[in-house]
PDB file of C-alpha atoms and ligand atoms in Angstrom:
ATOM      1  CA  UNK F   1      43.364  17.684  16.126  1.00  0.00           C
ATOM      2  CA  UNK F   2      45.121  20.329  18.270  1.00  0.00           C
ATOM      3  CA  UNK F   3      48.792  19.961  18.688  1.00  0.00           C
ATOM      4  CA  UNK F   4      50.990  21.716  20.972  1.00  0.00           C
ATOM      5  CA  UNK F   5      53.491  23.823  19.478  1.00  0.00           C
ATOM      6  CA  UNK F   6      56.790  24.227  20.799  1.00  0.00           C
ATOM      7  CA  UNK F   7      58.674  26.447  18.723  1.00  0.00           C
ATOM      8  CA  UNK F   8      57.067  29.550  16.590  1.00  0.00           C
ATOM      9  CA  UNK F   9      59.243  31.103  14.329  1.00  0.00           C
ATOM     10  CA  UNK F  10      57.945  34.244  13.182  1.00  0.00           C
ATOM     11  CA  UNK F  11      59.701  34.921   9.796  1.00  0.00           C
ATOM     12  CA  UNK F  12      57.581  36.501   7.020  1.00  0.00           C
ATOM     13  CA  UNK F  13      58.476  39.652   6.633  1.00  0.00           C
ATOM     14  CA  UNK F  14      57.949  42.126   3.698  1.00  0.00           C
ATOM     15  CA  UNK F  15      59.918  45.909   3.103  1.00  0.00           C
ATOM     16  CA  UNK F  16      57.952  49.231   1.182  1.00  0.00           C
ATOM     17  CA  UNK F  17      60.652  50.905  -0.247  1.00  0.00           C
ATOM     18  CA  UNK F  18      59.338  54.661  -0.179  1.00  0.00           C
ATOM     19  CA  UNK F  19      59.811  58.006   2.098  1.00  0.00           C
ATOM     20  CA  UNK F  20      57.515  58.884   4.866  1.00  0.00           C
ATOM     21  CA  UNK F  21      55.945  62.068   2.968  1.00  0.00           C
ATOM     22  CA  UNK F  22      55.187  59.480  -0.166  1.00  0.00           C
ATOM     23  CA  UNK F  23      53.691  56.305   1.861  1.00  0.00           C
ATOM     24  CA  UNK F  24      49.630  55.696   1.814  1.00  0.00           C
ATOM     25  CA  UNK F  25      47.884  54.255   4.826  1.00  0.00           C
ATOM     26  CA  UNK F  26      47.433  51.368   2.964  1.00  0.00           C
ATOM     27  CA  UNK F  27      50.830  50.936   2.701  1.00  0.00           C
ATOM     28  CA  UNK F  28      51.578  51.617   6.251  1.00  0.00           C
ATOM     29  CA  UNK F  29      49.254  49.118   7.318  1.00  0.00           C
ATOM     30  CA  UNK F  30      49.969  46.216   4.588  1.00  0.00           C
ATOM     31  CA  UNK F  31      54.145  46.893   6.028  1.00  0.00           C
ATOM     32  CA  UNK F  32      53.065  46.642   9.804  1.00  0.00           C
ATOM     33  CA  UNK F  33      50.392  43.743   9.255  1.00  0.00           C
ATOM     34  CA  UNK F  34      52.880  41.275   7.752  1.00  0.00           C
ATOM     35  CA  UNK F  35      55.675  42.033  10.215  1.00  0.00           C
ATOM     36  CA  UNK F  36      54.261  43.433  13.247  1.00  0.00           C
ATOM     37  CA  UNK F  37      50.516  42.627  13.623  1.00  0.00           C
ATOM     38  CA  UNK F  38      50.347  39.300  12.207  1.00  0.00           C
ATOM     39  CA  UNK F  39      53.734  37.987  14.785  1.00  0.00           C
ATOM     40  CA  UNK F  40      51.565  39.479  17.408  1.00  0.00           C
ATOM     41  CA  UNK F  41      48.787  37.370  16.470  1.00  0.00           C
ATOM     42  CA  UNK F  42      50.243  34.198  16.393  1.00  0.00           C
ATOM     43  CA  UNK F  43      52.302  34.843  19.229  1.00  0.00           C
ATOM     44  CA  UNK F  44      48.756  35.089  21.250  1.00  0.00           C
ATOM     45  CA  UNK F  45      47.290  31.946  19.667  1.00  0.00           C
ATOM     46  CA  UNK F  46      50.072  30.388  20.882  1.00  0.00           C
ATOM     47  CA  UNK F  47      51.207  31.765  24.488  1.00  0.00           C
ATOM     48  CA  UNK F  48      47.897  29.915  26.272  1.00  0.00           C
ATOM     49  CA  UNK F  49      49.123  26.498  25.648  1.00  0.00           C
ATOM     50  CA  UNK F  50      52.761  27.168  26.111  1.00  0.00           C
ATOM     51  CA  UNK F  51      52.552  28.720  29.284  1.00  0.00           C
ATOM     52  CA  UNK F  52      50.287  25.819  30.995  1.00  0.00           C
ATOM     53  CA  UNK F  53      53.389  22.999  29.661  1.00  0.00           C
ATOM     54  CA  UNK F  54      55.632  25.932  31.556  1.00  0.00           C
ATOM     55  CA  UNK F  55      57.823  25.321  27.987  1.00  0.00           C
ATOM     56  CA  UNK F  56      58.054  27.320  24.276  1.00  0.00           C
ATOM     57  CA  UNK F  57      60.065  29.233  22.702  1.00  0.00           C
ATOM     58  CA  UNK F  58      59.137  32.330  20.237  1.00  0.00           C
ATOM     59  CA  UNK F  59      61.930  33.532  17.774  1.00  0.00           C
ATOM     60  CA  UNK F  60      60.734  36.552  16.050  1.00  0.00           C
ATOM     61  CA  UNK F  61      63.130  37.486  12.673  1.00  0.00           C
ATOM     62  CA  UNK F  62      63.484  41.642  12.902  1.00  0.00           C
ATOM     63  CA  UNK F  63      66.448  43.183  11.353  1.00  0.00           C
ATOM     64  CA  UNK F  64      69.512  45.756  11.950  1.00  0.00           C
ATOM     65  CA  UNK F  65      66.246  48.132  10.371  1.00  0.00           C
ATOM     66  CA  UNK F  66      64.792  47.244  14.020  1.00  0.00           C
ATOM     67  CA  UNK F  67      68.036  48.865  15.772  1.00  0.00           C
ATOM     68  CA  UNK F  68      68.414  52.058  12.971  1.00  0.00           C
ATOM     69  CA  UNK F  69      66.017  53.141  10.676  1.00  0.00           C
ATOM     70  CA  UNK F  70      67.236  54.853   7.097  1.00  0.00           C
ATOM     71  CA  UNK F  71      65.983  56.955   4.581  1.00  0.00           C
ATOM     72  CA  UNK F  72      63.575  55.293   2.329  1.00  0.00           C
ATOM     73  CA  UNK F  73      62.594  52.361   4.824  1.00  0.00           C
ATOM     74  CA  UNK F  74      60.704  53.986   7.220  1.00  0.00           C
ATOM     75  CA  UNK F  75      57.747  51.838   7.438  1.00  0.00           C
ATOM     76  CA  UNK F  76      59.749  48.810   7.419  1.00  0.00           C
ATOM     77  CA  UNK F  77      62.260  50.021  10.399  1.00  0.00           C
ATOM     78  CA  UNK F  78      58.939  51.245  11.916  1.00  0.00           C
ATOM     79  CA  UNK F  79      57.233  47.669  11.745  1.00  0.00           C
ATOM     80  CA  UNK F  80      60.681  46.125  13.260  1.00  0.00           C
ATOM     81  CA  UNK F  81      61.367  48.567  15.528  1.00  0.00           C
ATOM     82  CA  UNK F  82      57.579  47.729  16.487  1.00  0.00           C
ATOM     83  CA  UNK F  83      58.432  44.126  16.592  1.00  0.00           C
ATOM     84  CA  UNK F  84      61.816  44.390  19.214  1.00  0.00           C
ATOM     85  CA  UNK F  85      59.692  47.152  21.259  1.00  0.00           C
ATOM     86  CA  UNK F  86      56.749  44.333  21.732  1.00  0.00           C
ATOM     87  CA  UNK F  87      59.199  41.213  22.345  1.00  0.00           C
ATOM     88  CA  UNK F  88      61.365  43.126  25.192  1.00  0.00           C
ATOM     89  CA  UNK F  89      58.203  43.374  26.684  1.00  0.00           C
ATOM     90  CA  UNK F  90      57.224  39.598  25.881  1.00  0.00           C
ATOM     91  CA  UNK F  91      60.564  38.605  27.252  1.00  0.00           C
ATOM     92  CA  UNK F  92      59.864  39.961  30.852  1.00  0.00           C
ATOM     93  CA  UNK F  93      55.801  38.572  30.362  1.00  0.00           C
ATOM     94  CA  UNK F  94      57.624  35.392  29.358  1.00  0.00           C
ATOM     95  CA  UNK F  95      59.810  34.850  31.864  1.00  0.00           C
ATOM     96  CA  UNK F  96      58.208  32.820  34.123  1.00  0.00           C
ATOM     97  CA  UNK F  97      56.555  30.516  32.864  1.00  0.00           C
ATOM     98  CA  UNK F  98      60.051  29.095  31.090  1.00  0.00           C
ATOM     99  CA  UNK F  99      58.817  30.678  27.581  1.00  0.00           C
ATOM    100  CA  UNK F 100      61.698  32.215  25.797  1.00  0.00           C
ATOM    101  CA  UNK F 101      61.714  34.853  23.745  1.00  0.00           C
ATOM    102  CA  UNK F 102      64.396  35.789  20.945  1.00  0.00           C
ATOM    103  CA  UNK F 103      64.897  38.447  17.851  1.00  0.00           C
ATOM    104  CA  UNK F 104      67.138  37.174  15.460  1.00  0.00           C
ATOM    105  CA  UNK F 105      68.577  40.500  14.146  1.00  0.00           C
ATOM    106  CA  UNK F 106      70.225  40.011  10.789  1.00  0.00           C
ATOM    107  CA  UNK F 107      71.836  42.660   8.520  1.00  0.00           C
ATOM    108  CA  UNK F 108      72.215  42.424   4.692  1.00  0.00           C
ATOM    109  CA  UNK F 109      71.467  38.773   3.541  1.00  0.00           C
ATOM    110  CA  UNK F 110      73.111  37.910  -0.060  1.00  0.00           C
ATOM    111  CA  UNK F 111      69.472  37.048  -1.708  1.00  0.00           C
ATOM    112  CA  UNK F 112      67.570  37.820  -4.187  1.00  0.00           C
ATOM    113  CA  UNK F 113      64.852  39.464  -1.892  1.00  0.00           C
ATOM    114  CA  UNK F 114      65.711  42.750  -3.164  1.00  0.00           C
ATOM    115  CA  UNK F 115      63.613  42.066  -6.022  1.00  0.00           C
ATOM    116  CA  UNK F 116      60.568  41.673  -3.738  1.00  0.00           C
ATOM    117  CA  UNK F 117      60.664  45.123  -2.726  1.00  0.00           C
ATOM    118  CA  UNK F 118      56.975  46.833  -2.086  1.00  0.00           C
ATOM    119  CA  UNK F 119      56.452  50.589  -3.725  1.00  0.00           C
ATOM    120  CA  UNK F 120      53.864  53.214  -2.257  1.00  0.00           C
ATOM    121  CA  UNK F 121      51.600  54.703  -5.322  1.00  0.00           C
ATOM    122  CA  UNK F 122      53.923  57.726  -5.194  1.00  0.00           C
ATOM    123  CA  UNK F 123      57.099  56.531  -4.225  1.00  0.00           C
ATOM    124  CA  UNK F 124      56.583  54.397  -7.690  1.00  0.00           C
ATOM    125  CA  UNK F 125      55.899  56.746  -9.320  1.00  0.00           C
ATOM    126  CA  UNK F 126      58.317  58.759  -8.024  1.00  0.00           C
ATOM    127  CA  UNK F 127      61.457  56.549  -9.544  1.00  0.00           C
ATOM    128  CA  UNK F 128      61.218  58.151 -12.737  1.00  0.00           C
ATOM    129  CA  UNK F 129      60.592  62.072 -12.427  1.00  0.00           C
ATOM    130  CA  UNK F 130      63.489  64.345 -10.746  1.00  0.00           C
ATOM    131  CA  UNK F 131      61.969  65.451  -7.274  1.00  0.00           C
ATOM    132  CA  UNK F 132      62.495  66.218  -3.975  1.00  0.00           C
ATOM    133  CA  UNK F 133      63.300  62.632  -2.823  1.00  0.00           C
ATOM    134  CA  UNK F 134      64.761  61.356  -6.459  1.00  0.00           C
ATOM    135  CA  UNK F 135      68.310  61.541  -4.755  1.00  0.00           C
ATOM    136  CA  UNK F 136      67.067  59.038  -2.020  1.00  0.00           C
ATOM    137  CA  UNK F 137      65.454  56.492  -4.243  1.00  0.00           C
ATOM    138  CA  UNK F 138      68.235  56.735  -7.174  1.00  0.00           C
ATOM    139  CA  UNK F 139      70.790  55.798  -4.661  1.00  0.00           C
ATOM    140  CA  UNK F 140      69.470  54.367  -1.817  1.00  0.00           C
ATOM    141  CA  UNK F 141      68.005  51.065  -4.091  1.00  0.00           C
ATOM    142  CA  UNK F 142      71.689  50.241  -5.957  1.00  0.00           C
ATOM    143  CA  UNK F 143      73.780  50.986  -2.922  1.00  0.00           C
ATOM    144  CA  UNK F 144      71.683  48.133  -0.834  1.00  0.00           C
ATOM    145  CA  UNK F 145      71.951  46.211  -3.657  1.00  0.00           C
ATOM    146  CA  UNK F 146      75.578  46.523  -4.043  1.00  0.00           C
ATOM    147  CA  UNK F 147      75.996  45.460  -0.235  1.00  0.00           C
ATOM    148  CA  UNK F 148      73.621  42.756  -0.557  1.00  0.00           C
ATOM    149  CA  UNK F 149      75.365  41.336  -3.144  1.00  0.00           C
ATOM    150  CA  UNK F 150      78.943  41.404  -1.027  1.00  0.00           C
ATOM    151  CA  UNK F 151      77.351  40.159   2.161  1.00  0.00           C
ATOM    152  CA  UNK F 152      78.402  36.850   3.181  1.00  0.00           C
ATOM    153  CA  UNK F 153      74.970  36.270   5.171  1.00  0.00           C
ATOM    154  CA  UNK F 154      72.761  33.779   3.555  1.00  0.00           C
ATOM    155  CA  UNK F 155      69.315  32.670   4.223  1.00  0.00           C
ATOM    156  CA  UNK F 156      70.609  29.023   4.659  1.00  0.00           C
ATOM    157  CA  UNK F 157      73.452  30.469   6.899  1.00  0.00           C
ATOM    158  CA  UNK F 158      70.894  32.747   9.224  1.00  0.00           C
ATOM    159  CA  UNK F 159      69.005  29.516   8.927  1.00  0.00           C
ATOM    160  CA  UNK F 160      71.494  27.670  10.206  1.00  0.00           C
ATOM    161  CA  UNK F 161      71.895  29.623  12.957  1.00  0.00           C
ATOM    162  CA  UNK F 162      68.003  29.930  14.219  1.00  0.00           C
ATOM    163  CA  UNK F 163      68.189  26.107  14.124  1.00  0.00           C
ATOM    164  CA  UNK F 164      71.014  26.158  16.500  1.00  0.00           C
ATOM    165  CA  UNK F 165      68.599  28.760  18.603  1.00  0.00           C
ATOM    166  CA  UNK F 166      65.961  25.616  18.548  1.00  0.00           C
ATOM    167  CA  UNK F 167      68.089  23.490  20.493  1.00  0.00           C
ATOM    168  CA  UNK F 168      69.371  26.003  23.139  1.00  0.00           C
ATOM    169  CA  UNK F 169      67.583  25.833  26.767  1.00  0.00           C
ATOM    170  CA  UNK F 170      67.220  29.721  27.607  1.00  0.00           C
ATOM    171  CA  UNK F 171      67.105  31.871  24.206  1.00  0.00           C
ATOM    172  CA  UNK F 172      69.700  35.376  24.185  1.00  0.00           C
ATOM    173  CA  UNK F 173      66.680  37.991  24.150  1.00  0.00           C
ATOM    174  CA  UNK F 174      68.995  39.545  21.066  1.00  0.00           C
ATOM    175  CA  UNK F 175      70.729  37.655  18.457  1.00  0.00           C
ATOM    176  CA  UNK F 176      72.668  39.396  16.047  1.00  0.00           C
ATOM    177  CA  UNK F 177      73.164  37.375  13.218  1.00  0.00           C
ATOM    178  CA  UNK F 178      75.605  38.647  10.861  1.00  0.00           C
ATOM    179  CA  UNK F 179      78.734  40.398  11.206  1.00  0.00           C
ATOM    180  CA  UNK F 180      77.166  43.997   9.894  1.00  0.00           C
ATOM    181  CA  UNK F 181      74.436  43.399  12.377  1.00  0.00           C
ATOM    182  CA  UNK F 182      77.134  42.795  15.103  1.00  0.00           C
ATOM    183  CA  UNK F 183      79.112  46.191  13.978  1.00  0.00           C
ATOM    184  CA  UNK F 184      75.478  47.830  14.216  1.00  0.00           C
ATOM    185  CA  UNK F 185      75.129  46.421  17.166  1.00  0.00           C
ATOM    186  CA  UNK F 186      78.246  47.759  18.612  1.00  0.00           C
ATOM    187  CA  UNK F 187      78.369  50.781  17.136  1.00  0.00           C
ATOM    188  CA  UNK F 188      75.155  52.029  18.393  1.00  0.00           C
ATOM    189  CA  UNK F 189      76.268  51.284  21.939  1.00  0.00           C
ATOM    190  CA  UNK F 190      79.576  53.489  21.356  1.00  0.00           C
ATOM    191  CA  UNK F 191      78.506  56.420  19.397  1.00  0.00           C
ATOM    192  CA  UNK F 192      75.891  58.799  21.514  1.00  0.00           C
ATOM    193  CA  UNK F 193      72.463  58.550  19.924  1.00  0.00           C
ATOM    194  CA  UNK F 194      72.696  63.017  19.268  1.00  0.00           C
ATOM    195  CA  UNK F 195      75.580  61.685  16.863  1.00  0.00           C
ATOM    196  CA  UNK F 196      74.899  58.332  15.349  1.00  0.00           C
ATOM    197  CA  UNK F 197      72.511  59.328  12.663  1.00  0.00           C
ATOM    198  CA  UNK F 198      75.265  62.008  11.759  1.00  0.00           C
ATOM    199  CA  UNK F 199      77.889  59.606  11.301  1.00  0.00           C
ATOM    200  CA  UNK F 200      75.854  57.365   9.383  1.00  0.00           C
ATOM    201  CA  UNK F 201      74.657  60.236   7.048  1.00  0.00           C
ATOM    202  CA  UNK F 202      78.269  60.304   5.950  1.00  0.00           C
ATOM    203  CA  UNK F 203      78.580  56.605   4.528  1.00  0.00           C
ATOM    204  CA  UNK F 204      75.469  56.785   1.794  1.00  0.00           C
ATOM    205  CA  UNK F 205      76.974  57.836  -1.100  1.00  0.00           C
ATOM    206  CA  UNK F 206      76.384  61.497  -1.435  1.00  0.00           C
ATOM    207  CA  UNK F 207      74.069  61.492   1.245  1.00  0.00           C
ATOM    208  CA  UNK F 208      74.505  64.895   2.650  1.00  0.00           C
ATOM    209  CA  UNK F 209      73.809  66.156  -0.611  1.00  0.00           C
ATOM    210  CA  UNK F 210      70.644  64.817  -1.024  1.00  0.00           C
ATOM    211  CA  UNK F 211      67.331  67.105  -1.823  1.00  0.00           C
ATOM    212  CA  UNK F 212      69.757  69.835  -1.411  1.00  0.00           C
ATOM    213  CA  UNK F 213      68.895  71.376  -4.683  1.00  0.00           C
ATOM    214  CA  UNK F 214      65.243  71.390  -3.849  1.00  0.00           C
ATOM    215  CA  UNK F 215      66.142  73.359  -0.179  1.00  0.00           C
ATOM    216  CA  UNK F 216      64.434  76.591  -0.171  1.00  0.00           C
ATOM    217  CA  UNK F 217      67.006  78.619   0.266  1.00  0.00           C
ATOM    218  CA  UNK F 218      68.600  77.336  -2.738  1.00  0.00           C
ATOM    219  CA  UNK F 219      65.243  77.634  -5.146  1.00  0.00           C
ATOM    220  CA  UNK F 220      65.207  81.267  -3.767  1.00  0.00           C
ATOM    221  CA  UNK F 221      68.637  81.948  -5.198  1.00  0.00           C
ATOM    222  CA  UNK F 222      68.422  80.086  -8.197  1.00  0.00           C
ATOM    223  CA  UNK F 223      64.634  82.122  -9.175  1.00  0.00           C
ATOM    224  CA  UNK F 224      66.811  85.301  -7.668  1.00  0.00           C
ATOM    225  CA  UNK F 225      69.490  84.573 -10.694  1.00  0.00           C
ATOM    226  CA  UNK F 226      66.808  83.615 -13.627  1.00  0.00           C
ATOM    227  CA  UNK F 227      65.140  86.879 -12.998  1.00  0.00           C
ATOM    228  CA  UNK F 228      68.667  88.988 -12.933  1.00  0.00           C
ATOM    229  CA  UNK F 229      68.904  87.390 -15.897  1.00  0.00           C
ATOM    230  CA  UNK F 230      65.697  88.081 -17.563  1.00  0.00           C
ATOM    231  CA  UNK F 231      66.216  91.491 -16.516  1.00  0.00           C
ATOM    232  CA  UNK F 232      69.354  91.758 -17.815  1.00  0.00           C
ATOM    233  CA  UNK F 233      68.157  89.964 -21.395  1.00  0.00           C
ATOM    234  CA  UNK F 234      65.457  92.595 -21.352  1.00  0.00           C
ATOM    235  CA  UNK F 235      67.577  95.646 -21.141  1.00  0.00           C
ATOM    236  CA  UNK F 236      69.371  94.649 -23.725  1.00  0.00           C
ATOM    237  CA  UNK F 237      69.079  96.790 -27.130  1.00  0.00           C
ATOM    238  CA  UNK F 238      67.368  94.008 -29.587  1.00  0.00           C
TER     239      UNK F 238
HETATM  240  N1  NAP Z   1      66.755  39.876   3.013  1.00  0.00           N
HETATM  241  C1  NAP Z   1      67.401  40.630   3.877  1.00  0.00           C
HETATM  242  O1  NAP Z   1      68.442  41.241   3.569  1.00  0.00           O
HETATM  243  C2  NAP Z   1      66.878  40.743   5.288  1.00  0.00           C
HETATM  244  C3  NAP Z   1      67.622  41.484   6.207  1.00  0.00           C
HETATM  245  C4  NAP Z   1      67.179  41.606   7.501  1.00  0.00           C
HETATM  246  C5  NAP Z   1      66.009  40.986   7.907  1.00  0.00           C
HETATM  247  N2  NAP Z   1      65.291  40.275   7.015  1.00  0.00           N
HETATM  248  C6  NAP Z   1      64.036  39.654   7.498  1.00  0.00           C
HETATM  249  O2  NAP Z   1      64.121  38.246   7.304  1.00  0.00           O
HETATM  250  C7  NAP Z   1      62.803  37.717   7.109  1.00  0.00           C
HETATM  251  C8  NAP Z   1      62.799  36.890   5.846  1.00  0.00           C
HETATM  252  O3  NAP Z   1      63.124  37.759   4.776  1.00  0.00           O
HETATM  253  P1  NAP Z   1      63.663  37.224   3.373  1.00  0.00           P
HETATM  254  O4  NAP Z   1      64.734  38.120   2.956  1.00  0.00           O
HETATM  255  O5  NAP Z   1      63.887  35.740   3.425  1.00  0.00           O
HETATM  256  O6  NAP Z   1      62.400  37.592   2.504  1.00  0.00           O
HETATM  257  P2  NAP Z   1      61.698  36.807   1.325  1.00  0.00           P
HETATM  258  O7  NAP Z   1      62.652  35.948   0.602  1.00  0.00           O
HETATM  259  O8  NAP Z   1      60.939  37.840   0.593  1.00  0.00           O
HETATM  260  O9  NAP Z   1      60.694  35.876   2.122  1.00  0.00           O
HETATM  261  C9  NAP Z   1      59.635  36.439   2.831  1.00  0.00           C
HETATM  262  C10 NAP Z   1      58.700  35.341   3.310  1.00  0.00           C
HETATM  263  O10 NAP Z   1      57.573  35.985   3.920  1.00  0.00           O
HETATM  264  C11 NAP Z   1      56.397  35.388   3.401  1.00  0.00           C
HETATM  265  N3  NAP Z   1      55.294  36.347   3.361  1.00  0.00           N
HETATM  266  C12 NAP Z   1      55.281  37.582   2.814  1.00  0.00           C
HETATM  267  N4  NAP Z   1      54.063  38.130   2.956  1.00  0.00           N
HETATM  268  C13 NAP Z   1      53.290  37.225   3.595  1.00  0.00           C
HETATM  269  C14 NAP Z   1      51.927  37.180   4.037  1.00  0.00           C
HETATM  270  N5  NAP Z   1      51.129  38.226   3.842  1.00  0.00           N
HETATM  271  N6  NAP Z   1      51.483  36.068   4.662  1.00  0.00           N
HETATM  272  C15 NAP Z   1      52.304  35.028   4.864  1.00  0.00           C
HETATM  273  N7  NAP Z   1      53.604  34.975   4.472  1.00  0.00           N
HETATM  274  C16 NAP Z   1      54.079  36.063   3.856  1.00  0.00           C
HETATM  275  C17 NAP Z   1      56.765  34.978   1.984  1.00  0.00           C
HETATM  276  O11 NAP Z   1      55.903  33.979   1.573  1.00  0.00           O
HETATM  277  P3  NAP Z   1      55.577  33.804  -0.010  1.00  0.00           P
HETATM  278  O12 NAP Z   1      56.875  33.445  -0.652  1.00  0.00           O
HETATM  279  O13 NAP Z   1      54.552  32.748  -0.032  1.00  0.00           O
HETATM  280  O14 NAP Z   1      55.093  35.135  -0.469  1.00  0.00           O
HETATM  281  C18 NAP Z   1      58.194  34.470   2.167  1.00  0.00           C
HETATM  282  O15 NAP Z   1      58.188  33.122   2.586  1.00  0.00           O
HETATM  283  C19 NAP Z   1      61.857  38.918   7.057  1.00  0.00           C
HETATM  284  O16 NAP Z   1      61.236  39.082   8.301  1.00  0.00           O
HETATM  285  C20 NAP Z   1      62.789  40.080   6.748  1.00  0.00           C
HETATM  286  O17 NAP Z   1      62.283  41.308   7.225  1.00  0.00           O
HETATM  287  C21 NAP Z   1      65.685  40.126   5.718  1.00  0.00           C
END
């Protein structure tokens, strides 16, 4: 029998690890179906019956990947960024008929999702062989890691605090979760957009050296020097 729901929590949520030129379109649409199409689809089985009781609430789990996007996660920001575009809207849909609307927005959890990462063909592939992007995904992978293993976010503590979110009247339309997600959150509102992806640059490690050997201007140079050196081993008595 059909049972009003009160609450949805829309949690699932999967990451492709992999750069824009290496994703597949079906990659692109297995990322947004999980954590864009899928919360849309509940959301509408659900709205009908929620808005007739004039009561519900709709917490939708995006990420600090839904406020910045990085190198490597593109899909993923892209399928959260999706997600906080569509509930802003929601929220003013929402609003009266008494249906709240919240995105829980945390940062790096300490868990041991990181091994559930999703690969494009190529971007696997990709892990092993010195290219263009091998910078990216040789660093990008162990410095998350690293972070996610300091955070002090847990799944039971973001948990925690979602079940607090149950019991409030009116939802925050944002919730950032974690204290990386609050600095995110802050920062973003300080630093002019022209800038911010700048800045961050600076704190991967390396990052603005990354694919640099692979820059044109640098292959030309380096094919300029083998061939003044071929010439040079040429003219060479033997
Ligand atoms: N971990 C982080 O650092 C982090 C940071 C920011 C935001 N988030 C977000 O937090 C949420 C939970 O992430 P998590 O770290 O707890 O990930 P997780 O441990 O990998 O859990 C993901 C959940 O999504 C479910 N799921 C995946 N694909 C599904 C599908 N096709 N249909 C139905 N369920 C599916 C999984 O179910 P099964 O176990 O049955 O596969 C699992 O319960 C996600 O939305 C994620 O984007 C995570």
């Amino acid at each position: 029998m059909w049972r009003a729901i009160d609450i949805l929590i829309n949690n699932a949520g999967i990451s492709y690890r992999s750069t824009v030129e290496h994703m597949d379109d079906e990659s692109e649409v297995h990322q947004l179906s999980v954590n864009y199409l899928a919360p849309m689809a509940l959301i509408r089985l659900v709205i009908p019956s929620m808005r007739e009781r004039g009561f519900g609430k709709i917490i939708n789990v995006s990420s600090v990947s839904g406020m910045v996007a990085m190198p490597t996660m593109a899909s993923y920001s892209a399928s959260k960024h999706a997600l906080e575009g569509a509930t802003e809207a929601l929220w003013y849909e929402l609003h009266p008929f008494d249906i709240s609307v919240s995105l829980i927005q945390p940062g790096f959890i300490h868990s041991n999702s990181f091994n559930k990462i999703y690969f494009s063909k190529k971007a696997k592939l990709s892990q092993d062989i010195d290219g263009p992007y091998a910078d990216y995904y040789r660093n990008m992978g162990p410095w998350i890691a690293r972070i996610m293993e300091k955070s002090m976010a847990t799944p039971e503590s973001i948990s925690k605090k979602i079940i607090g979110l149950c019991n409030m009247t009116r939802l925050p339309l944002w919730v950032p979760v974690s204290i990386d997600s609050w600095i995110f959150h802050i920062i973003r509102k300080i630093i002019p957009r022209n800038f911010f992806h700048r800045f961050m640059r600076l704190f991967l490690p390396h990052g603005t050296k990354w694919g640099g050997r692979f820059r044109k201007a640098e292959k030309d140079s380096a094919l300029v020097d083998l061939k003044r050196s071929t010439n040079r081993d040429e003219a060479l008595p033997h």
